[in-house]
């Protein structure tokens, strides 16, 4: 539902910000070198072996689509850092892409992109993981690249100082969000003196005080073969994976095993109270966290199931009591999270912005925990939790990426690869007695932390009125490496093998594959039914695509369509809200509606043996919703809380001001769900009228995908939708005109005290109907659609002004735009804005080269097959064609158009479509520090946050 998305920043600060310590059972030892361990019958039939140098190799053969996921898991995270060097693990997530003697600062990305692959990485408390998905015949290229940077990474001053600035921007971005500084405050309070007392992001001041030589030492210690696990899942044979791993990694020596931190459970005599006053907390959150268990512990599944029963959905105990019955919270949830050496089980409640009672919410929350300890849980609750967890395990098998992640989690974090195929048995083995036992064992006062996060109104007002000083981290000087320090030349003493070469081996692209096929049939009532069968996993999804979107909202009631979609599961002719929520959760059926500006949808999914029931309930909420007044009032109350969080974020303010300037009176000037002030005008009646008028057999398409035959799918569709009828003609809508482009201008949204600015720039452009649309896909890749694109290369890689910058042509159904998005610290904002303008102008002054074009074409064509791995991917394509009224062979034309374009046609399209002198530029930041410098770029109009928020409702 919409509420869950809008409040996602609030609950994780308690239930998932970190883990609390517990005793960790000894992990299973990796096999001896050369020993092969196999599981040929499990859901993931893996093969594992270990090289002589200690590197572990795990593979799964999956020939459903000719792609492969390649992941390297290093057992190093924030817990491995010194207390005065927080952020080294995260820093290396960035540094590992900076290049070697033979690869430049963007080569890792570009080698992968030119064959149609994708890559990324992340840093956690326990691990840093590098992720690639490529056409399967490019496996050797990826293993060469991973071997190259493991052995020969350049950790030099220039790369470190540039990437350090990038990391600083990432950290500032997080801090500027609602609840942005809560995780680091909470961790410091709960885990003082332990390796989990800081976030994986790190500390700006610590990174500034670190010489490059220390960074090299960290890399030499933890980035060694015997601290790495290579996971490959895809259309590659086990023996080929092992052959390539031995070739490119096996020649490296074994290094000393990295040190492991000693983690002890902190002593507590009784409950501890933690209160966090947060300037950027729009609402109050109360919660409780108990010491849990680490990953792989025997009690992990029971604790997870306990938290699911307590607060894992709208039929859970906490949601029923705090949200539905007493309305003391707008959302309540619980969760159990385990890391390698720690765990937490906790619950939290988000209070409404006005009138929330902290003590009442906390009392009710604790009462439900006590009730489970005293009375246990019912068999029905156990079945419901078990079904949902089993569903989640099945869903993990949908892509090669998710399969590889599951393998890495089991092998590295849990310390036992066999667990990847035993989770389903573990889930089924949990009993009611187990759940009551773990509640009594872990949810005790000696493990309890009572947590309150509340707005620091005084601090917020002072920050707005008194122009606060820069944070201490912003004024810490950068420390240089001592003279004579040795670093920047790869692993000491390691010599490049003769066979290695200076470039990775690249194969010819895969251009053909047997992709899943869609077939359609139209029922007598006019409803088109599209089926995409695929029996790889026992899972079925339904999508009812709605061709009318929020653009059709009444002019005086923006958000009506979105509210209607959100109310579908709040009550129908045959089911009340709580009855329906219970039915969905008990059968692990996901069901809900959503609305964008262009279109809407109602989506349902379930494992195969619940597929017909999912279809029945889909038809029920689509055809017979009642939009009850009491549930409408609750939904509005929840939406207000969500808006209170989202509408204060700098990103939201920037996007909203840009929409206002760019689209004027057009519906695209607002969001699909409207604004906080729009909620005052919404009514249950208006939502009902919108739904009845716009959702009919002749304005929708039903998509059925997954483990179902075409005959079964058409039978289900006929049974539950065949007698659905509509009266009269479907409504039609006329779009208002778009504003004429104006000269370049900057709109500066004033946020006093901000340390970072959000930056947007755009002018109107084309839709998919334009004959130049395919050219714009290539231009996007060159300009701002990739890590190595011109925009990101200049502003991030070369200058270190931002964490990321993206730009290019974006097309919606009724209008398009050429847009750019980034952010930068206050002192470099004007420079960043100038770079955006300069790069747009460079598209005209320096036309796209043949090399740039071929790289873009290689990615767009090469990634096409991999982007259609699941039946749901095919549904997305089919729906795109349908609501945009495109020809049935549209994607064949797309591939042909992209592959056949020329540099001359790209130059022509650029000259016609790119207008740097017409850019509307929005900056959200501290006007007192920005205005003078921004006026050197373009004329500036200062706008208050109140003006932006008022415009949301105009």
JSON list of C-alpha atoms in Angstrom, two decimals, residues 391-481:
[
{"chain": "A", "resi": 391, "resn": "UNK", "atom": "CA", "xyz": [6.37, -17.51, -0.20]},
{"chain": "A", "resi": 392, "resn": "UNK", "atom": "CA", "xyz": [9.39, -15.24, 0.33]},
{"chain": "A", "resi": 393, "resn": "UNK", "atom": "CA", "xyz": [11.78, -18.16, -0.09]},
{"chain": "A", "resi": 394, "resn": "UNK", "atom": "CA", "xyz": [10.14, -19.10, -3.39]},
{"chain": "A", "resi": 395, "resn": "UNK", "atom": "CA", "xyz": [10.31, -15.50, -4.61]},
{"chain": "A", "resi": 396, "resn": "UNK", "atom": "CA", "xyz": [14.09, -15.47, -3.99]},
{"chain": "A", "resi": 397, "resn": "UNK", "atom": "CA", "xyz": [14.48, -17.97, -6.82]},
{"chain": "A", "resi": 398, "resn": "UNK", "atom": "CA", "xyz": [13.08, -15.70, -9.52]},
{"chain": "A", "resi": 399, "resn": "UNK", "atom": "CA", "xyz": [16.37, -14.25, -10.88]},
{"chain": "A", "resi": 400, "resn": "UNK", "atom": "CA", "xyz": [20.01, -15.24, -11.10]},
{"chain": "A", "resi": 401, "resn": "UNK", "atom": "CA", "xyz": [20.88, -12.17, -9.01]},
{"chain": "A", "resi": 402, "resn": "UNK", "atom": "CA", "xyz": [18.59, -13.16, -6.14]},
{"chain": "A", "resi": 403, "resn": "UNK", "atom": "CA", "xyz": [19.87, -16.73, -6.29]},
{"chain": "A", "resi": 404, "resn": "UNK", "atom": "CA", "xyz": [23.49, -15.55, -6.09]},
{"chain": "A", "resi": 405, "resn": "UNK", "atom": "CA", "xyz": [22.65, -13.30, -3.14]},
{"chain": "A", "resi": 406, "resn": "UNK", "atom": "CA", "xyz": [21.02, -16.19, -1.29]},
{"chain": "A", "resi": 407, "resn": "UNK", "atom": "CA", "xyz": [24.13, -18.31, -1.89]},
{"chain": "A", "resi": 408, "resn": "UNK", "atom": "CA", "xyz": [26.45, -15.56, -0.60]},
{"chain": "A", "resi": 409, "resn": "UNK", "atom": "CA", "xyz": [24.30, -14.93, 2.46]},
{"chain": "A", "resi": 410, "resn": "UNK", "atom": "CA", "xyz": [24.37, -18.59, 3.46]},
{"chain": "A", "resi": 411, "resn": "UNK", "atom": "CA", "xyz": [28.03, -19.22, 2.70]},
{"chain": "A", "resi": 412, "resn": "UNK", "atom": "CA", "xyz": [29.58, -16.00, 4.00]},
{"chain": "A", "resi": 413, "resn": "UNK", "atom": "CA", "xyz": [27.28, -14.47, 6.60]},
{"chain": "A", "resi": 414, "resn": "UNK", "atom": "CA", "xyz": [25.73, -17.66, 8.00]},
{"chain": "A", "resi": 415, "resn": "UNK", "atom": "CA", "xyz": [28.94, -19.61, 7.54]},
{"chain": "A", "resi": 416, "resn": "UNK", "atom": "CA", "xyz": [27.26, -22.69, 6.10]},
{"chain": "A", "resi": 417, "resn": "UNK", "atom": "CA", "xyz": [26.42, -23.10, 2.41]},
{"chain": "A", "resi": 418, "resn": "UNK", "atom": "CA", "xyz": [24.05, -25.98, 3.14]},
{"chain": "A", "resi": 419, "resn": "UNK", "atom": "CA", "xyz": [21.61, -23.55, 4.76]},
{"chain": "A", "resi": 420, "resn": "UNK", "atom": "CA", "xyz": [20.68, -22.13, 1.37]},
{"chain": "A", "resi": 421, "resn": "UNK", "atom": "CA", "xyz": [18.69, -25.28, 0.62]},
{"chain": "A", "resi": 422, "resn": "UNK", "atom": "CA", "xyz": [17.50, -26.06, 4.15]},
{"chain": "A", "resi": 423, "resn": "UNK", "atom": "CA", "xyz": [15.59, -22.85, 4.92]},
{"chain": "A", "resi": 424, "resn": "UNK", "atom": "CA", "xyz": [12.26, -24.22, 3.77]},
{"chain": "A", "resi": 425, "resn": "UNK", "atom": "CA", "xyz": [12.63, -27.23, 6.07]},
{"chain": "A", "resi": 426, "resn": "UNK", "atom": "CA", "xyz": [13.67, -24.91, 8.90]},
{"chain": "A", "resi": 427, "resn": "UNK", "atom": "CA", "xyz": [10.59, -22.76, 8.38]},
{"chain": "A", "resi": 428, "resn": "UNK", "atom": "CA", "xyz": [8.29, -25.78, 8.36]},
{"chain": "A", "resi": 429, "resn": "UNK", "atom": "CA", "xyz": [9.90, -27.16, 11.51]},
{"chain": "A", "resi": 430, "resn": "UNK", "atom": "CA", "xyz": [9.02, -24.18, 13.75]},
{"chain": "A", "resi": 431, "resn": "UNK", "atom": "CA", "xyz": [6.26, -24.94, 16.27]},
{"chain": "A", "resi": 432, "resn": "UNK", "atom": "CA", "xyz": [3.99, -22.82, 18.46]},
{"chain": "A", "resi": 433, "resn": "UNK", "atom": "CA", "xyz": [6.06, -23.98, 21.43]},
{"chain": "A", "resi": 434, "resn": "UNK", "atom": "CA", "xyz": [9.24, -22.71, 19.74]},
{"chain": "A", "resi": 435, "resn": "UNK", "atom": "CA", "xyz": [7.73, -19.28, 19.28]},
{"chain": "A", "resi": 436, "resn": "UNK", "atom": "CA", "xyz": [6.61, -18.95, 22.87]},
{"chain": "A", "resi": 437, "resn": "UNK", "atom": "CA", "xyz": [9.98, -20.27, 24.05]},
{"chain": "A", "resi": 438, "resn": "UNK", "atom": "CA", "xyz": [12.03, -17.69, 22.12]},
{"chain": "A", "resi": 439, "resn": "UNK", "atom": "CA", "xyz": [9.67, -14.91, 23.20]},
{"chain": "A", "resi": 440, "resn": "UNK", "atom": "CA", "xyz": [10.29, -15.82, 26.83]},
{"chain": "A", "resi": 441, "resn": "UNK", "atom": "CA", "xyz": [14.02, -16.30, 26.28]},
{"chain": "A", "resi": 442, "resn": "UNK", "atom": "CA", "xyz": [14.85, -13.13, 24.32]},
{"chain": "A", "resi": 443, "resn": "UNK", "atom": "CA", "xyz": [12.08, -10.63, 25.05]},
{"chain": "A", "resi": 444, "resn": "UNK", "atom": "CA", "xyz": [13.18, -10.05, 28.63]},
{"chain": "A", "resi": 445, "resn": "UNK", "atom": "CA", "xyz": [14.05, -6.90, 30.53]},
{"chain": "A", "resi": 446, "resn": "UNK", "atom": "CA", "xyz": [17.78, -7.73, 30.59]},
{"chain": "A", "resi": 447, "resn": "UNK", "atom": "CA", "xyz": [17.78, -7.58, 26.77]},
{"chain": "A", "resi": 448, "resn": "UNK", "atom": "CA", "xyz": [15.37, -4.67, 26.34]},
{"chain": "A", "resi": 449, "resn": "UNK", "atom": "CA", "xyz": [15.94, -1.18, 24.91]},
{"chain": "A", "resi": 450, "resn": "UNK", "atom": "CA", "xyz": [13.02, 1.24, 24.97]},
{"chain": "A", "resi": 451, "resn": "UNK", "atom": "CA", "xyz": [13.53, 3.67, 22.10]},
{"chain": "A", "resi": 452, "resn": "UNK", "atom": "CA", "xyz": [11.86, 6.98, 21.35]},
{"chain": "A", "resi": 453, "resn": "UNK", "atom": "CA", "xyz": [12.62, 9.17, 18.34]},
{"chain": "A", "resi": 454, "resn": "UNK", "atom": "CA", "xyz": [10.94, 12.54, 18.42]},
{"chain": "A", "resi": 455, "resn": "UNK", "atom": "CA", "xyz": [11.20, 15.85, 16.60]},
{"chain": "A", "resi": 456, "resn": "UNK", "atom": "CA", "xyz": [13.66, 18.31, 18.08]},
{"chain": "A", "resi": 457, "resn": "UNK", "atom": "CA", "xyz": [11.45, 21.34, 17.51]},
{"chain": "A", "resi": 458, "resn": "UNK", "atom": "CA", "xyz": [13.79, 23.73, 19.29]},
{"chain": "A", "resi": 459, "resn": "UNK", "atom": "CA", "xyz": [16.79, 22.55, 17.31]},
{"chain": "A", "resi": 460, "resn": "UNK", "atom": "CA", "xyz": [14.85, 22.73, 14.07]},
{"chain": "A", "resi": 461, "resn": "UNK", "atom": "CA", "xyz": [13.74, 26.33, 14.71]},
{"chain": "A", "resi": 462, "resn": "UNK", "atom": "CA", "xyz": [17.22, 27.41, 15.79]},
{"chain": "A", "resi": 463, "resn": "UNK", "atom": "CA", "xyz": [18.66, 25.83, 12.67]},
{"chain": "A", "resi": 464, "resn": "UNK", "atom": "CA", "xyz": [16.19, 27.76, 10.53]},
{"chain": "A", "resi": 465, "resn": "UNK", "atom": "CA", "xyz": [16.62, 31.13, 12.25]},
{"chain": "A", "resi": 466, "resn": "UNK", "atom": "CA", "xyz": [20.18, 31.32, 13.53]},
{"chain": "A", "resi": 467, "resn": "UNK", "atom": "CA", "xyz": [22.21, 29.85, 10.66]},
{"chain": "A", "resi": 468, "resn": "UNK", "atom": "CA", "xyz": [24.01, 27.07, 12.55]},
{"chain": "A", "resi": 469, "resn": "UNK", "atom": "CA", "xyz": [27.73, 26.56, 12.33]},
{"chain": "A", "resi": 470, "resn": "UNK", "atom": "CA", "xyz": [29.08, 23.93, 10.00]},
{"chain": "A", "resi": 471, "resn": "UNK", "atom": "CA", "xyz": [29.23, 20.45, 11.55]},
{"chain": "A", "resi": 472, "resn": "UNK", "atom": "CA", "xyz": [32.58, 19.56, 13.07]},
{"chain": "A", "resi": 473, "resn": "UNK", "atom": "CA", "xyz": [33.21, 17.00, 10.32]},
{"chain": "A", "resi": 474, "resn": "UNK", "atom": "CA", "xyz": [33.04, 19.75, 7.69]},
{"chain": "A", "resi": 475, "resn": "UNK", "atom": "CA", "xyz": [35.99, 21.69, 9.13]},
{"chain": "A", "resi": 476, "resn": "UNK", "atom": "CA", "xyz": [38.37, 18.81, 9.90]},
{"chain": "A", "resi": 477, "resn": "UNK", "atom": "CA", "xyz": [41.45, 19.26, 7.68]},
{"chain": "A", "resi": 478, "resn": "UNK", "atom": "CA", "xyz": [42.51, 16.57, 5.22]},
{"chain": "A", "resi": 479, "resn": "UNK", "atom": "CA", "xyz": [45.62, 14.68, 6.34]},
{"chain": "A", "resi": 480, "resn": "UNK", "atom": "CA", "xyz": [48.26, 13.84, 3.75]},
{"chain": "A", "resi": 481, "resn": "UNK", "atom": "CA", "xyz": [50.20, 10.57, 3.68]}
]
